[in-house]
mmCIF file with all atom_site columns, C-alpha atoms in Angstrom:
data_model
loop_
_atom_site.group_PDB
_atom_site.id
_atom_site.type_symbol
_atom_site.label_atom_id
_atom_site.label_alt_id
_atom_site.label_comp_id
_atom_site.label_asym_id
_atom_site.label_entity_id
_atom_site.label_seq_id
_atom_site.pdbx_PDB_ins_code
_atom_site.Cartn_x
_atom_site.Cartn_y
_atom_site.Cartn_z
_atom_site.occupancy
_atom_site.B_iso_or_equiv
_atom_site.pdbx_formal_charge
_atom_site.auth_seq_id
_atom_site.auth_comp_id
_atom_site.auth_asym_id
_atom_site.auth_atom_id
_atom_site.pdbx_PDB_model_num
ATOM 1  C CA . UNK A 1 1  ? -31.575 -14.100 16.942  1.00 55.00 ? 213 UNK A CA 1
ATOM 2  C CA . UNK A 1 2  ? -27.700 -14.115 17.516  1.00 55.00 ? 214 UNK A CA 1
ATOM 3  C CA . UNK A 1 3  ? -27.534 -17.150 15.355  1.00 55.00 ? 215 UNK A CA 1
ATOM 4  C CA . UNK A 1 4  ? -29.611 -15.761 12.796  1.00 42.00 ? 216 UNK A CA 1
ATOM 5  C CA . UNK A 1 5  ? -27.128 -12.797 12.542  1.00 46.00 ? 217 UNK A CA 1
ATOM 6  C CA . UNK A 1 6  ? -23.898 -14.853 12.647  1.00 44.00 ? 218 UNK A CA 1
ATOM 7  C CA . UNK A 1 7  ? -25.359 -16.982 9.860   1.00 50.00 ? 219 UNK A CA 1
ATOM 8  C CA . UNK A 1 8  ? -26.231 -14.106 7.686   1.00 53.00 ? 220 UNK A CA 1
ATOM 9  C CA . UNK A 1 9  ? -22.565 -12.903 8.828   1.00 55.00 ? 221 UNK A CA 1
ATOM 10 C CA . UNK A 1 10 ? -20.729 -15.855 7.648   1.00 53.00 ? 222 UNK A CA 1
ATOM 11 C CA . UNK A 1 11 ? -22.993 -16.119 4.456   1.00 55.00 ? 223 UNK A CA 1
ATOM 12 C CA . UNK A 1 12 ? -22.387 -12.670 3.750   1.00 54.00 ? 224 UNK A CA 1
ATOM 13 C CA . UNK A 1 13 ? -18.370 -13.129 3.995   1.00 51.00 ? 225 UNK A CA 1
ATOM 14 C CA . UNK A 1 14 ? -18.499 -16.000 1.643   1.00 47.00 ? 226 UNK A CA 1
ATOM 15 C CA . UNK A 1 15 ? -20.231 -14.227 -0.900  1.00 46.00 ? 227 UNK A CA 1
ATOM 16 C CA . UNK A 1 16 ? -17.812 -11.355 -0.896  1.00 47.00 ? 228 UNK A CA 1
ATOM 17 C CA . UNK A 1 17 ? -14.942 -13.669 -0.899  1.00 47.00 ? 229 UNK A CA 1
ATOM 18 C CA . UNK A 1 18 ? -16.615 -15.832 -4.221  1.00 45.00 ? 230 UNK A CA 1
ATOM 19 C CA . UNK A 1 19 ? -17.473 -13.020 -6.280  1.00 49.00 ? 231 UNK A CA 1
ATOM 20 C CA . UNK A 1 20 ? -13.626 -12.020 -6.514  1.00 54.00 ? 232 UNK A CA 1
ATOM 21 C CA . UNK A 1 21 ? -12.599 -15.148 -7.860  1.00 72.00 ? 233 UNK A CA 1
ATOM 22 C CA . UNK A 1 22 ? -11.340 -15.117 -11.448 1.00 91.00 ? 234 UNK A CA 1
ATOM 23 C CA . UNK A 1 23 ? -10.779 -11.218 -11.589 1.00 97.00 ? 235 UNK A CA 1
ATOM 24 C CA . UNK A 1 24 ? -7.318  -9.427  -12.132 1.00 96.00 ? 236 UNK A CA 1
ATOM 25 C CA . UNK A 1 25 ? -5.758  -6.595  -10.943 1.00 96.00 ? 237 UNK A CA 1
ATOM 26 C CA . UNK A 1 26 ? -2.836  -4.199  -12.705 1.00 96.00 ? 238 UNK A CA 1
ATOM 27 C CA . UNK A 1 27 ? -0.347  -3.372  -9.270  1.00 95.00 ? 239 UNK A CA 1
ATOM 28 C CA . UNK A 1 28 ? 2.657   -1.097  -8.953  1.00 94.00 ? 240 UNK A CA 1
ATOM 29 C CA . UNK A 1 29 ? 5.612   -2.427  -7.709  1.00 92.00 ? 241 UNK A CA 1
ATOM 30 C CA . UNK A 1 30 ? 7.906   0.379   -6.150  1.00 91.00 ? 242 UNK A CA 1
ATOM 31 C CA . UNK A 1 31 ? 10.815  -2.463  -5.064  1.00 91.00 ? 243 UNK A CA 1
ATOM 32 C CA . UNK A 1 32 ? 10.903  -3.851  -9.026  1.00 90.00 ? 244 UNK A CA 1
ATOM 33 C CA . UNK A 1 33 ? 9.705   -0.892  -10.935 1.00 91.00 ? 245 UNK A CA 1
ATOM 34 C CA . UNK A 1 34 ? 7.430   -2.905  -12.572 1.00 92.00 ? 246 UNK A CA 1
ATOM 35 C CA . UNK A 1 35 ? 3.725   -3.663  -12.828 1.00 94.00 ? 247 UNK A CA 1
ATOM 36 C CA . UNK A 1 36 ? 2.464   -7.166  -11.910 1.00 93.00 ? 248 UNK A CA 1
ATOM 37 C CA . UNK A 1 37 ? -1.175  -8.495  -12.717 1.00 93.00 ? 249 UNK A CA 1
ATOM 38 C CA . UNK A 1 38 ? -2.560  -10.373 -9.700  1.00 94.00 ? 250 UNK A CA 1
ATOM 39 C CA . UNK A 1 39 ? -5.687  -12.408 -9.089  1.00 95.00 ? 251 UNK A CA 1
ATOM 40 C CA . UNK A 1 40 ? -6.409  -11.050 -5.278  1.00 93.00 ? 252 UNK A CA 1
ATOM 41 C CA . UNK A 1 41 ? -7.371  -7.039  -4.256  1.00 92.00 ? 253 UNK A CA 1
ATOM 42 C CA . UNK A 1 42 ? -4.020  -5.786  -3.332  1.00 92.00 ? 254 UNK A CA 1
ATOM 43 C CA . UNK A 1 43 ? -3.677  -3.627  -0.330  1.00 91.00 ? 255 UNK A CA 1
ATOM 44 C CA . UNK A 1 44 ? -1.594  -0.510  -1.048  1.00 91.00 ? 256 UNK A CA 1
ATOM 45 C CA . UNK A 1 45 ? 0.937   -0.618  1.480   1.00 91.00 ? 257 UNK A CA 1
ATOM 46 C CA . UNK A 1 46 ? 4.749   -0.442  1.643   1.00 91.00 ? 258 UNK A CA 1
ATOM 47 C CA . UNK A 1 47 ? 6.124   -1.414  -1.906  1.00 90.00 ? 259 UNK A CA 1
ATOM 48 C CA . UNK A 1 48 ? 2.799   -1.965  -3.151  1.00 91.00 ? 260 UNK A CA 1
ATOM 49 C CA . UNK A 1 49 ? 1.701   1.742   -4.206  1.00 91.00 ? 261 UNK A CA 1
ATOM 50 C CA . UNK A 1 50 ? -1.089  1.836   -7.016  1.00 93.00 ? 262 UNK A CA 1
ATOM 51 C CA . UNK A 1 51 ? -3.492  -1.022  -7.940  1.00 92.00 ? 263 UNK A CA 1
ATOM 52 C CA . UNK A 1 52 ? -6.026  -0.736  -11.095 1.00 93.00 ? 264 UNK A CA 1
ATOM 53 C CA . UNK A 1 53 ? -9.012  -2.868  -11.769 1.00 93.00 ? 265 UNK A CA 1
ATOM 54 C CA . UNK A 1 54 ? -10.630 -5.141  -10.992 1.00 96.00 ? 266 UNK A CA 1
ATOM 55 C CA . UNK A 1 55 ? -10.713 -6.875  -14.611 1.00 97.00 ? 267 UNK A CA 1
ATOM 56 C CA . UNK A 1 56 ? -12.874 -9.877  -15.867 1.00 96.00 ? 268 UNK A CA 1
ATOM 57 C CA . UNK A 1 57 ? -9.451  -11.374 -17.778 1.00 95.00 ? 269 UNK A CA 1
ATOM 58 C CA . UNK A 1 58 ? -6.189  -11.168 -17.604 1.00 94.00 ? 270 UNK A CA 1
ATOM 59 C CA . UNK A 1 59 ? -5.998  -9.833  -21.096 1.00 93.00 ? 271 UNK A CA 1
ATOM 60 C CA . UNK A 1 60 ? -8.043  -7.318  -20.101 1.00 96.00 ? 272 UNK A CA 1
ATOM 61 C CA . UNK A 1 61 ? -5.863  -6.656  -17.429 1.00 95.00 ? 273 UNK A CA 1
ATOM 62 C CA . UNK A 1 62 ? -2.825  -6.783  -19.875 1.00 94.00 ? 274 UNK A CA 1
ATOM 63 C CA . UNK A 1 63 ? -4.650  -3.897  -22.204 1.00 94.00 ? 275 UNK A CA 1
ATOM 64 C CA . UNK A 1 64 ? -5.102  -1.665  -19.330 1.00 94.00 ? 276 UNK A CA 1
ATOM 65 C CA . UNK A 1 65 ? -1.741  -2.353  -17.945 1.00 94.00 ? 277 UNK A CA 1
ATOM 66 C CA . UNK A 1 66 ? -0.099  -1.105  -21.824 1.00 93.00 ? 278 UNK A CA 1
ATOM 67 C CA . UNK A 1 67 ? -2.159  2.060   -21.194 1.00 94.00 ? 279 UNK A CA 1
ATOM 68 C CA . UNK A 1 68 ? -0.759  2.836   -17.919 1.00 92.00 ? 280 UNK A CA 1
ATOM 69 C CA . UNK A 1 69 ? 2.080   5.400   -18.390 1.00 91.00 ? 281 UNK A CA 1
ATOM 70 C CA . UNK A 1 70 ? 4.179   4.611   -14.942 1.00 91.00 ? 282 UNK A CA 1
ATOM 71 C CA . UNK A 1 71 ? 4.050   1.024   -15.979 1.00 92.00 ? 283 UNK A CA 1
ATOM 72 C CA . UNK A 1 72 ? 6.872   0.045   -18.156 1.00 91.00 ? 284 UNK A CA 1
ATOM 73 C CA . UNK A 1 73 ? 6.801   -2.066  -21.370 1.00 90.00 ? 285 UNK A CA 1
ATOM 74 C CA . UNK A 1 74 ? 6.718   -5.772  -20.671 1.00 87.00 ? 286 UNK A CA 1
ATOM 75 C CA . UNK A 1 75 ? 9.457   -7.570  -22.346 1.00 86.00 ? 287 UNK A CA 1
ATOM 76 C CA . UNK A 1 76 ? 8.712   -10.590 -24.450 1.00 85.00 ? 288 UNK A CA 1
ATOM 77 C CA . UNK A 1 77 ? 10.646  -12.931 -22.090 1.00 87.00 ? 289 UNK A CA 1
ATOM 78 C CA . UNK A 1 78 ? 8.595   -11.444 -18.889 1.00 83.00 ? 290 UNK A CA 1
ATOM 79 C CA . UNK A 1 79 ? 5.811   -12.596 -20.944 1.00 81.00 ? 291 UNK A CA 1
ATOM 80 C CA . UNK A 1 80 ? 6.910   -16.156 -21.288 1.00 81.00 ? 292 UNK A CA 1
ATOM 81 C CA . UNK A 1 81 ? 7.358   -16.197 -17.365 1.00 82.00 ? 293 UNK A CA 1
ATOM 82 C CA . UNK A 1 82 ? 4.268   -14.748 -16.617 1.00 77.00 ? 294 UNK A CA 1
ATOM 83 C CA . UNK A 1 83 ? 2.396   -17.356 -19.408 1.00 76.00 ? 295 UNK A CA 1
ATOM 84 C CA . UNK A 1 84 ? 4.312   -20.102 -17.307 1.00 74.00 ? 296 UNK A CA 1
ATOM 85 C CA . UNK A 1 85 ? 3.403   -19.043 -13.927 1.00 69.00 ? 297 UNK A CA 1
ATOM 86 C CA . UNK A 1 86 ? -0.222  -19.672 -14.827 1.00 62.00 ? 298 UNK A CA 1
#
């Protein structure tokens, strides 16, 4: 029986951990004052102090992060760097 439940633990985990591949988030950046799109669940702590989503692309994730009124507008050269960092 233990196994059994460790199995269906560790399954479990894996699952969770697979279905947040290839989704975006919109986060806040106190430190920068800016707002970053990331590919993992941020945890709101320290400089970190909103996340939005999650999205199913990042130019989903670039719509909603236009919308967002605390986020300011990305320049066309921060868009080259983040194009590049992918």
């Amino acid at each position: 029986m233990k196994r059994l439940m460790v199995a269906a633990t560790l399954l479990l985990a894996s699952g969770t951990v697979s279905l947040a591949d290839g989704l975006f988030w919109v986060v806040g950046n106190r430190a920068t004052g800016k707002c970053a799109i990331v590919t993992s669940n941020p945890v709101i702590i320290g400089d970190i102090w909103f996340g939005d989503g999650p999205y199913k692309s990042r130019a989903d994730a670039k719509l909603a992060r236009s919308t967002i009124s605390v986020c300011p507008p990305v320049t066309p050269e921060e868009e080259k760097q983040e194009e590049g960092a992918n």
